[in-house]
PDB file of C-alpha atoms in Angstrom:
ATOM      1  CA  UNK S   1     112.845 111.582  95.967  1.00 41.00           C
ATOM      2  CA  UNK S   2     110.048 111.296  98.791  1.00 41.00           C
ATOM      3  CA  UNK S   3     111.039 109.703 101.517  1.00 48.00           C
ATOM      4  CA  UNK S   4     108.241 107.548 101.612  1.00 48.00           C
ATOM      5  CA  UNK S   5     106.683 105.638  98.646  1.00 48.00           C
ATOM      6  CA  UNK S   6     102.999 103.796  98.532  1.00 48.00           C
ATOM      7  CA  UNK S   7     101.945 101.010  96.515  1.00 49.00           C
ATOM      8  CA  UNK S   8      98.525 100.681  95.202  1.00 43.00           C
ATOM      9  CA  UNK S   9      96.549  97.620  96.354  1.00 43.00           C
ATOM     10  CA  UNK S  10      95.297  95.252  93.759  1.00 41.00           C
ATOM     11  CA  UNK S  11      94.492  91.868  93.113  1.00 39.00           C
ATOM     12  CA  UNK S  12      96.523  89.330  94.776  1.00 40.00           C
ATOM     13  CA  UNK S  13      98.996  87.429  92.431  1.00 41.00           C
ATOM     14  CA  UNK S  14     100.396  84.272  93.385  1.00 50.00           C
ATOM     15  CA  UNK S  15     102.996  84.158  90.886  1.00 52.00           C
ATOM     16  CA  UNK S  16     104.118  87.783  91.971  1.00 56.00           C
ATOM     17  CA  UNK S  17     104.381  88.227  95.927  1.00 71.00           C
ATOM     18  CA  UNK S  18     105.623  91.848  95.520  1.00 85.00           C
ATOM     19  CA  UNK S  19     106.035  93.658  92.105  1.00 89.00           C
ATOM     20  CA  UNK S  20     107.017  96.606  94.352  1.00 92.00           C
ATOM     21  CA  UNK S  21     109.695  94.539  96.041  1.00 94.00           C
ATOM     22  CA  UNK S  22     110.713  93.904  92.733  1.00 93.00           C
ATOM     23  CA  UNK S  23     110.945  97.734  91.548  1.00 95.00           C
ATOM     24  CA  UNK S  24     112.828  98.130  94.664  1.00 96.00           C
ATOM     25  CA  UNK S  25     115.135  95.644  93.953  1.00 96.00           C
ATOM     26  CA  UNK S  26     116.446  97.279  90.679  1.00 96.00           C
ATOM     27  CA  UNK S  27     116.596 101.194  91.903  1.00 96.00           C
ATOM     28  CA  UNK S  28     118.995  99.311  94.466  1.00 97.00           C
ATOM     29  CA  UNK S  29     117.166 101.026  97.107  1.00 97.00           C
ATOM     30  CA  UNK S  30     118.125 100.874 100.954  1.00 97.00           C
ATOM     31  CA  UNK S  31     114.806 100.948 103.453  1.00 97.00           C
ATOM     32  CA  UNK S  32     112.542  99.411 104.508  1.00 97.00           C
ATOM     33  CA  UNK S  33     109.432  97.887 103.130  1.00 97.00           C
ATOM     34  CA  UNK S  34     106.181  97.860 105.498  1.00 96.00           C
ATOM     35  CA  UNK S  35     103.051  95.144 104.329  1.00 94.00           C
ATOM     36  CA  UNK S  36     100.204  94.642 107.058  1.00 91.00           C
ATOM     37  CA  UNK S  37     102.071  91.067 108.028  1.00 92.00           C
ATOM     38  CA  UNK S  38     105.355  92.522 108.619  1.00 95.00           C
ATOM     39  CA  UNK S  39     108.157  94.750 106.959  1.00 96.00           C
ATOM     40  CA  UNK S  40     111.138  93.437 104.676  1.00 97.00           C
ATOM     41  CA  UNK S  41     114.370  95.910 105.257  1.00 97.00           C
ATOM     42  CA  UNK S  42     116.535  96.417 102.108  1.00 97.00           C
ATOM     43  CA  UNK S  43     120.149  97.559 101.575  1.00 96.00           C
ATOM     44  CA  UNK S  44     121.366  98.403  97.556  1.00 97.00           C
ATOM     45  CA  UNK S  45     118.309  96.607  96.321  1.00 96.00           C
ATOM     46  CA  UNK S  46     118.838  93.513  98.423  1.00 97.00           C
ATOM     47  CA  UNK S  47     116.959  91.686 101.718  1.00 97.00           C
ATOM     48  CA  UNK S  48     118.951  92.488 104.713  1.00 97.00           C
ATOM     49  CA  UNK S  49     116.226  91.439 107.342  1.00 96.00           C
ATOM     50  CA  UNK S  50     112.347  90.703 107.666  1.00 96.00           C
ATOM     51  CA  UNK S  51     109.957  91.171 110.892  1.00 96.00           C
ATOM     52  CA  UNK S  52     106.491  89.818 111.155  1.00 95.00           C
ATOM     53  CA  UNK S  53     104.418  89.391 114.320  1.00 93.00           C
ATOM     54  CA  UNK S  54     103.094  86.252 112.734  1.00 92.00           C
ATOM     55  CA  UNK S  55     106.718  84.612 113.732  1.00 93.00           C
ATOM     56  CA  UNK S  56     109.291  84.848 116.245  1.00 91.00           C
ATOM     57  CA  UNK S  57     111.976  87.272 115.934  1.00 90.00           C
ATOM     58  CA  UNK S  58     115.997  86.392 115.640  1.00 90.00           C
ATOM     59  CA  UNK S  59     116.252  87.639 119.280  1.00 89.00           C
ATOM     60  CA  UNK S  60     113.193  84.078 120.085  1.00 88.00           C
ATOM     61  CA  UNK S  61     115.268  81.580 117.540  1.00 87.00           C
ATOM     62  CA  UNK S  62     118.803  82.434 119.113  1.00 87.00           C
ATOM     63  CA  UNK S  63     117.447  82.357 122.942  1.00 86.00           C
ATOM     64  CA  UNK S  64     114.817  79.881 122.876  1.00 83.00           C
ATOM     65  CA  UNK S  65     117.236  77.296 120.435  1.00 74.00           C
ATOM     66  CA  UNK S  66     119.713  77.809 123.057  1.00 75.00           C
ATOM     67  CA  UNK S  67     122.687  79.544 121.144  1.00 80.00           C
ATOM     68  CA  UNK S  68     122.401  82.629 123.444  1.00 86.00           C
ATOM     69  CA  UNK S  69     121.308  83.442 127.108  1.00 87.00           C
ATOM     70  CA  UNK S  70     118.980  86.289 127.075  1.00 87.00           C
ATOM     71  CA  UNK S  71     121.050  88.298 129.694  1.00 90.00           C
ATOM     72  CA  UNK S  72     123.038  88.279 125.985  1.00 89.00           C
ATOM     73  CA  UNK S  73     120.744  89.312 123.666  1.00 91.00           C
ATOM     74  CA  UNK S  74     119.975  92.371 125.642  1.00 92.00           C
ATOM     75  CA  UNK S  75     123.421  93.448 126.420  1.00 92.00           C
ATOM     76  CA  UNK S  76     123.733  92.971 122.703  1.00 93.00           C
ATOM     77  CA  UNK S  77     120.739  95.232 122.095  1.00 92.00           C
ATOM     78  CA  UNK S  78     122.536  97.999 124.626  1.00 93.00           C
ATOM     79  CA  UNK S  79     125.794  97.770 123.389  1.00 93.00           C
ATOM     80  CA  UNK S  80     125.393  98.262 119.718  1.00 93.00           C
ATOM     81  CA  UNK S  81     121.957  98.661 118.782  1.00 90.00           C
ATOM     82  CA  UNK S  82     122.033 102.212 118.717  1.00 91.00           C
ATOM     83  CA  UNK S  83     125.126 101.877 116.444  1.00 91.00           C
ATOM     84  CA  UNK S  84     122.698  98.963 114.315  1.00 91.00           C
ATOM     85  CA  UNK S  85     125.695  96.422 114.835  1.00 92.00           C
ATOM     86  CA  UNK S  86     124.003  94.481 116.830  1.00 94.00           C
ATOM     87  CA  UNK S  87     124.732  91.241 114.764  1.00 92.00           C
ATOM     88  CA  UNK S  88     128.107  92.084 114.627  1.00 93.00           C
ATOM     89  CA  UNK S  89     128.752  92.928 118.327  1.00 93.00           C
ATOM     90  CA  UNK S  90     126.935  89.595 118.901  1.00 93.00           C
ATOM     91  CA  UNK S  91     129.634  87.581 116.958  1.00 93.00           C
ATOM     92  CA  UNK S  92     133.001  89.530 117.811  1.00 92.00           C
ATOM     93  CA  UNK S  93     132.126  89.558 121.582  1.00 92.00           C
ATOM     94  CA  UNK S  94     132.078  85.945 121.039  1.00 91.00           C
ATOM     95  CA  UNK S  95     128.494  85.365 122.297  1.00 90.00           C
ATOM     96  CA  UNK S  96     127.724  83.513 119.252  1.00 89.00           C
ATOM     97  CA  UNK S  97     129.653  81.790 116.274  1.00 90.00           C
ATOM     98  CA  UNK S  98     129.475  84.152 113.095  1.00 89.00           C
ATOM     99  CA  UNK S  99     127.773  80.977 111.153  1.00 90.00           C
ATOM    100  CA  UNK S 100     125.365  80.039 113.897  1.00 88.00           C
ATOM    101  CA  UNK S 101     124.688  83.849 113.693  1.00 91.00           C
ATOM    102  CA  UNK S 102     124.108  83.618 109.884  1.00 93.00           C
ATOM    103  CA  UNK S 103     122.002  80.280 109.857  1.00 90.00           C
ATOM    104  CA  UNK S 104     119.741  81.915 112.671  1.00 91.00           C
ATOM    105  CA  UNK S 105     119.362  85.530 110.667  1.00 94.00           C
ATOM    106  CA  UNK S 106     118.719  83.338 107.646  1.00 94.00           C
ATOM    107  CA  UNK S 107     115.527  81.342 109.107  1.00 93.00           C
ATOM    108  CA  UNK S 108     114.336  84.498 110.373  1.00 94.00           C
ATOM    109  CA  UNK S 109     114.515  86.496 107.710  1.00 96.00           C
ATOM    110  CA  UNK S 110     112.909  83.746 105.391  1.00 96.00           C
ATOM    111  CA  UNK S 111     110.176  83.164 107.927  1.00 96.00           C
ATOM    112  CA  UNK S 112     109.168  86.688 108.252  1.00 96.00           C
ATOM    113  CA  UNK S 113     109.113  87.474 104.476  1.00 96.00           C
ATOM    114  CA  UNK S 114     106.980  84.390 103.589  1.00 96.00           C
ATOM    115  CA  UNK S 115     104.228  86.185 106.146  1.00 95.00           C
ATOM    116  CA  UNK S 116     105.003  89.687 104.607  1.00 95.00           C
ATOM    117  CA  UNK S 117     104.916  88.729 101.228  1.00 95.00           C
ATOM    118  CA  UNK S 118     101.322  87.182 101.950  1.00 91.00           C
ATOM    119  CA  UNK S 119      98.607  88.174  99.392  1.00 88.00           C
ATOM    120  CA  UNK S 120      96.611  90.635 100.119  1.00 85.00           C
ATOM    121  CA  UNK S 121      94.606  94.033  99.068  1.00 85.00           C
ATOM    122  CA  UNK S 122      96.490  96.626 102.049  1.00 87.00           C
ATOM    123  CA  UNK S 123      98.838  98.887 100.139  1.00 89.00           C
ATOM    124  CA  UNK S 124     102.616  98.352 100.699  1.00 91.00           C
ATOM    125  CA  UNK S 125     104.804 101.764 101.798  1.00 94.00           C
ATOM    126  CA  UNK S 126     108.580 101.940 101.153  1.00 96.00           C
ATOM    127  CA  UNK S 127     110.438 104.245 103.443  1.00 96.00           C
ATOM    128  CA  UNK S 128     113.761 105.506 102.056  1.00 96.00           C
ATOM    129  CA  UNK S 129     116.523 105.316 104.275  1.00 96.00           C
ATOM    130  CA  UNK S 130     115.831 103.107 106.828  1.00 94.00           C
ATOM    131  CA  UNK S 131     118.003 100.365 108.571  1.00 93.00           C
ATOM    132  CA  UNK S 132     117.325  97.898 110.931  1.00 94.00           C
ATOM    133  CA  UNK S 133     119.290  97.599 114.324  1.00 92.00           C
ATOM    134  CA  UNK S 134     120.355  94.043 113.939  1.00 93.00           C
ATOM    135  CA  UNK S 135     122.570  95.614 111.272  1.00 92.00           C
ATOM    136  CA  UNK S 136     124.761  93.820 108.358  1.00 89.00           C
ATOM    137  CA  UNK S 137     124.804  89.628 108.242  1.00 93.00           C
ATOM    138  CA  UNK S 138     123.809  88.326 105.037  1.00 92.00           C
ATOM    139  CA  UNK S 139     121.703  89.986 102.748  1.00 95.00           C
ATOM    140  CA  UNK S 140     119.988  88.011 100.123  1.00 96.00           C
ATOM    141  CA  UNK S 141     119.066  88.588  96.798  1.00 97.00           C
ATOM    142  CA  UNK S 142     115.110  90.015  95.923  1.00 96.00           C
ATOM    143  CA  UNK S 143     114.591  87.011  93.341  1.00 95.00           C
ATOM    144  CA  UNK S 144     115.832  84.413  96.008  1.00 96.00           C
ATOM    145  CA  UNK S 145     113.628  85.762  98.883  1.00 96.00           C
ATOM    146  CA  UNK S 146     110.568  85.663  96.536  1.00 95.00           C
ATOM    147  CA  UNK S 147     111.129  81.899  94.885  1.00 95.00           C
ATOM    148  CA  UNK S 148     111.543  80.739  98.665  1.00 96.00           C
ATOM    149  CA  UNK S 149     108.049  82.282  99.501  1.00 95.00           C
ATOM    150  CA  UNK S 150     106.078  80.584  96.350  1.00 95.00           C
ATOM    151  CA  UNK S 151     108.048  77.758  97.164  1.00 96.00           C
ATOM    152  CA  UNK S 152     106.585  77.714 100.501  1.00 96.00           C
ATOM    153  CA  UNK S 153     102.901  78.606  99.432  1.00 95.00           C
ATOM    154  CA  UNK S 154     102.944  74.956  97.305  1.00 96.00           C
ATOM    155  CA  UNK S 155     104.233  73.400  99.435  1.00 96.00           C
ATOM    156  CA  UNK S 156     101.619  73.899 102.389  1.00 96.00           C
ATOM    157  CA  UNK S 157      98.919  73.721  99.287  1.00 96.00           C
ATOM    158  CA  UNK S 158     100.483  70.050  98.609  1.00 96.00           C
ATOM    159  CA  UNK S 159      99.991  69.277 102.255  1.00 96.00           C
ATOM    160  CA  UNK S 160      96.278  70.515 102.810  1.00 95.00           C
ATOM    161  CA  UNK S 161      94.574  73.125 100.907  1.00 93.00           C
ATOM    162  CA  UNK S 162      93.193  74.824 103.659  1.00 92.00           C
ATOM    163  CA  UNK S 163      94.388  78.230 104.194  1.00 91.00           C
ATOM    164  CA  UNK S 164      92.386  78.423 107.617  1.00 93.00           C
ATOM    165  CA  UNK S 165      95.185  76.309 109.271  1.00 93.00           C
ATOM    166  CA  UNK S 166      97.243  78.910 109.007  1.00 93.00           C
ATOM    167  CA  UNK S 167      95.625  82.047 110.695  1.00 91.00           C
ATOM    168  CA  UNK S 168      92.641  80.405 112.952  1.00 94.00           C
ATOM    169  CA  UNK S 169      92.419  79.305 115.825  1.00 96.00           C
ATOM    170  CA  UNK S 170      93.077  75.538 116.311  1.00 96.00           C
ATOM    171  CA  UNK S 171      91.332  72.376 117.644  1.00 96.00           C
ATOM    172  CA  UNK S 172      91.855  68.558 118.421  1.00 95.00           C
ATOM    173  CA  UNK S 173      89.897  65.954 116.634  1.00 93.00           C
ATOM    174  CA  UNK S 174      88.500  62.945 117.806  1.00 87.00           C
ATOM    175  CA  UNK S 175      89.584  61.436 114.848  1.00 80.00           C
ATOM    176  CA  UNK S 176      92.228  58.335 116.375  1.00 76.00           C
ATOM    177  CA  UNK S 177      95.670  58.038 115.093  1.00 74.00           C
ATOM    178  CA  UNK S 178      95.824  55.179 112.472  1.00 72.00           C
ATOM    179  CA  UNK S 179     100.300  55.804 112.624  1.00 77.00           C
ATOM    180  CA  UNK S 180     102.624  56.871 114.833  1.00 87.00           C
ATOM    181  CA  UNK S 181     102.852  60.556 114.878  1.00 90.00           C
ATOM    182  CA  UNK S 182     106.537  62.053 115.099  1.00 91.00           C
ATOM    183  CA  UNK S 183     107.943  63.856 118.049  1.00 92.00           C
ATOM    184  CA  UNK S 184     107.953  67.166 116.259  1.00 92.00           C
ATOM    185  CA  UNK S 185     105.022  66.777 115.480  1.00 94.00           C
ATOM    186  CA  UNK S 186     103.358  65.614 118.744  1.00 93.00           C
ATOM    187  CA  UNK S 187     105.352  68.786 120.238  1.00 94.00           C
ATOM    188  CA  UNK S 188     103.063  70.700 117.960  1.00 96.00           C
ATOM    189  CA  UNK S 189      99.685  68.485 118.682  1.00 95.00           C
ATOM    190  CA  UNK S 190     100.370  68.727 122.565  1.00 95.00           C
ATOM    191  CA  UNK S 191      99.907  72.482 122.410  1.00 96.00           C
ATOM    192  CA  UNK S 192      96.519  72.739 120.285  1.00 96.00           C
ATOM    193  CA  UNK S 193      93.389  73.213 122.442  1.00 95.00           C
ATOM    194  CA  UNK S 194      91.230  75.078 120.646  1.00 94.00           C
ATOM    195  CA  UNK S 195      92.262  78.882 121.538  1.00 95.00           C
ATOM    196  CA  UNK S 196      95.994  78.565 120.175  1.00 96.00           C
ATOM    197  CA  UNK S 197      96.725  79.439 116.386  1.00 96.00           C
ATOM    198  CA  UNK S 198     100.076  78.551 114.673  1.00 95.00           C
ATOM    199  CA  UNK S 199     101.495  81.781 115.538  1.00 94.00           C
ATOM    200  CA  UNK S 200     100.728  81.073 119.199  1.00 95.00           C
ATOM    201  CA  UNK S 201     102.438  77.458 118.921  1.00 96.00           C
ATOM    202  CA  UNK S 202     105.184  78.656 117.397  1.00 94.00           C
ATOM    203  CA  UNK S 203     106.007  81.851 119.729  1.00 90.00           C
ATOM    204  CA  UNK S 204     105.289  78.909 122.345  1.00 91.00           C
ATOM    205  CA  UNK S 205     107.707  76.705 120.979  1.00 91.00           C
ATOM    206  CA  UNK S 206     110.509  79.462 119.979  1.00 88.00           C
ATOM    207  CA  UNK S 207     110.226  78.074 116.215  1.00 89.00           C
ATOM    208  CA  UNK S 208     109.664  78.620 113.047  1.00 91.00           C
ATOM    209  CA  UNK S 209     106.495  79.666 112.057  1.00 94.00           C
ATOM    210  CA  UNK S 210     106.222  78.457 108.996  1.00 95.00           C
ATOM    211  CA  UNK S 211     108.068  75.087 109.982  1.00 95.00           C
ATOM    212  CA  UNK S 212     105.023  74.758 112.536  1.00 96.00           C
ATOM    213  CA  UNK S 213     102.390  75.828 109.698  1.00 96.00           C
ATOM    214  CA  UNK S 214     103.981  72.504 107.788  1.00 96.00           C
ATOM    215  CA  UNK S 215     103.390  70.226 111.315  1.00 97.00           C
ATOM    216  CA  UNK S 216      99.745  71.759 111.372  1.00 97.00           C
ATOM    217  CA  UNK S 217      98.619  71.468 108.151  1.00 97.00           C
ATOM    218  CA  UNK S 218     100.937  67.755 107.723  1.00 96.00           C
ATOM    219  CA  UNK S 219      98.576  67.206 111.199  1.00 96.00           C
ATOM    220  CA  UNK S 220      95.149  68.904 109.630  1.00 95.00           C
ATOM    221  CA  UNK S 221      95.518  66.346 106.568  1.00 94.00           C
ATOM    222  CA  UNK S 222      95.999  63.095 108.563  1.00 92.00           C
ATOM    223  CA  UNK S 223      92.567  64.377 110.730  1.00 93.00           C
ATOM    224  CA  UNK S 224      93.819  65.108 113.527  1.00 95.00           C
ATOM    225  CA  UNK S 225      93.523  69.095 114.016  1.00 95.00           C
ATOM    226  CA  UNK S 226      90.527  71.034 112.256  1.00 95.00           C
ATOM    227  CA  UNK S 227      90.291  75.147 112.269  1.00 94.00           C
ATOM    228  CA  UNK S 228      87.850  76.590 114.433  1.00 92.00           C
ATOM    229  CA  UNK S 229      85.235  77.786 111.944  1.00 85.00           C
ATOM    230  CA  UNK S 230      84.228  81.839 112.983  1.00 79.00           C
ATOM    231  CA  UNK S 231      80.380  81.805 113.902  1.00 71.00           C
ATOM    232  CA  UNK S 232      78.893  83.551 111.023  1.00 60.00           C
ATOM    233  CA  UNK S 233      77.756  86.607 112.347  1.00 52.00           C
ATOM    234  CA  UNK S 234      77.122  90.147 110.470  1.00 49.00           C
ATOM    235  CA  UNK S 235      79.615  91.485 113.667  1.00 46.00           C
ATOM    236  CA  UNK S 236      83.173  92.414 112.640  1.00 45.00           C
ATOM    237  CA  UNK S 237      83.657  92.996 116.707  1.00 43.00           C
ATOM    238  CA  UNK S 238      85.643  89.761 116.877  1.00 42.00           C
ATOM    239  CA  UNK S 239      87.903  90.096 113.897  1.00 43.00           C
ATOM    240  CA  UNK S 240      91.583  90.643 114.988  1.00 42.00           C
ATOM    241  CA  UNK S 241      93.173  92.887 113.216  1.00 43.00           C
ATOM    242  CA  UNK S 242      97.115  93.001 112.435  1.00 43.00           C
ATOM    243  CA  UNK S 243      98.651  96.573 112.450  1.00 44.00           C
ATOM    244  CA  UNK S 244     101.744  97.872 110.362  1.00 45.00           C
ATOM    245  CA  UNK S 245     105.160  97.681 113.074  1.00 47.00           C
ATOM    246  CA  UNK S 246     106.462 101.237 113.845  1.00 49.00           C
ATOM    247  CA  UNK S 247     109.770 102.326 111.776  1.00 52.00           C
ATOM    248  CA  UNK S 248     111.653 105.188 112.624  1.00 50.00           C
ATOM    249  CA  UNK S 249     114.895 105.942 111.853  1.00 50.00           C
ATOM    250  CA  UNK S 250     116.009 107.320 115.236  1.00 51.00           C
ATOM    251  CA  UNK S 251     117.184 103.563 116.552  1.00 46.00           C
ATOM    252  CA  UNK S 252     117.079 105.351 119.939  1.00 49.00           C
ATOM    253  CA  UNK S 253     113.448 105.394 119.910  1.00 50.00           C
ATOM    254  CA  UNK S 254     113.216 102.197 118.441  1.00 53.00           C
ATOM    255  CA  UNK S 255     115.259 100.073 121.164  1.00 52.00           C
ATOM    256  CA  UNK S 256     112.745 102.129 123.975  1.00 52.00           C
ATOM    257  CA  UNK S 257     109.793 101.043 122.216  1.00 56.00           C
ATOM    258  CA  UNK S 258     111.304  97.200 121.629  1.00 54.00           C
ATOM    259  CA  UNK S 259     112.358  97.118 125.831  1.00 52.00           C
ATOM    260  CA  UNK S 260     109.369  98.691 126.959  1.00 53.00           C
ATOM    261  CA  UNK S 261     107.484  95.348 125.007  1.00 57.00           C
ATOM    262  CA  UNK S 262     109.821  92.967 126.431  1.00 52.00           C
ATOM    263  CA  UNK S 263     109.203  94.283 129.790  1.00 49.00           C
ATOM    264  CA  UNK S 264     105.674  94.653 130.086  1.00 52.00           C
ATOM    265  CA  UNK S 265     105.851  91.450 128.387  1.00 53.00           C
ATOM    266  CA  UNK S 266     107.240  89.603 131.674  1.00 50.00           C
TER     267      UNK S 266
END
């Protein structure tokens, strides 16, 4: 069997985020699964992890939510991530609880795939094989990660229809507040000034993404943020554009690539 599969691109279907996924589910297939908002990794046809850059990572949620010092994480990511134990090194070096461990890897992992599984017309590639480096926690069944995700898609839709919330960048309205607004909410609101986008809040904040994309668009519908517009322009200079993360399977080369980020990063 190749070692790497393609999927063709097609028409967007709401009610299926990822026939592939699916096909991949039932050949029980171990690799990993790369979409141009982020890659699902699979072990015997089920969801072990998921990585998008439109969300923090496990390594954000654990530090940032204050469950591990970072001096932690990254003697975590020494230790065992060339052995991809890293989630198990984590919990029997007694750095973190095995079900604060679990909780975190399961927030992630459902935050990342409801980016990944996102519509869209890129083809998907499967490549056989592959692990990640956080290694085994709790995988999760194909059919559970996908209801979560359509789940998630009505539920923003109930909230405000507007997609744009989601990817652009954000402003403040004049529009005054009629009701108190909560405090996770006003955490949110304090950080939009035009430039930001819900990514940016959330990588700010060290929370879910999709949990912020609920305060912006809960935020958008009482008139209180609006998407910056694009200037309509026959330039595609301006347009960002999101590229596929690397995956190798030498996790040597992997943990350089992920350090040299943090540090140029600081």
């Amino acid at each position: 069997m190749s070692p790497t599969v393609a999927d063709r691109p097609g028409t967007p279907e709401r009610a299926a985020p990822s026939p592939m996924l699916q096909r991949l589910a039932a050949e029980r297939a171990t690799g990993a699964l790369m979409r141009d908002r982020g890659t699902l990794y699979l072990a015997d046809g089920q969801v072990v992890h998921a990585e998008s850059p439109a969300t923090p990572g496990i390594d954000v949620l654990l530090t940032t939510g204050g469950a591990l010092r970072s001096e932690g994480w990254w003697d975590a990511i020494a230790q065992a991530g060339a052995g991809r134990r890293v989630g198990r090194y984590l919990v029997d070096s007694g750095r973190v609880p095995g079900g604060a461990l679990e909780l975190c890897h399961l927030g992630a992992l459902y935050d990342a795939a409801f980016f990944a599984l996102a519509p869209t017309n890129t083809p998907a590639r499967f490549r056989y094989g592959v692990s990640h480096w956080i290694g085994p926690v709790r995988p999760v069944p194909v059919h559970a990660v996908q209801r979560e995700t359509l789940r998630r898609r009505e539920l923003l839709d109930r909230i405000w229809p507007d997609a744009l919330t989601d990817s652009a960048p954000l402003a403040p309205t004049a529009h005054s507040v009629d009701a108190p607004v909560p405090a996770r909410q006003r955490h949110v609101l304090a950080l939009v000034n035009g430039e930001r986008t819900a990514t940016d809040i959330a990588q700010h904040l060290g929370r879910s993404a999709f949990h912020t994309l609920v305060d912006l668009r809960r935020l958008a519908a009482a008139g209180l943020v609006e998407a910056v517009r694009p200037a309509a322009s026959g330039s595609l200079s301006g347009h960002s554009r999101i590229t596929l993360p690397e995956v190798t399977n030498d996790p040597d080369v992997a943990l350089l690539r992920r350090l040299r980020d943090a540090l140029e990063a600081l």
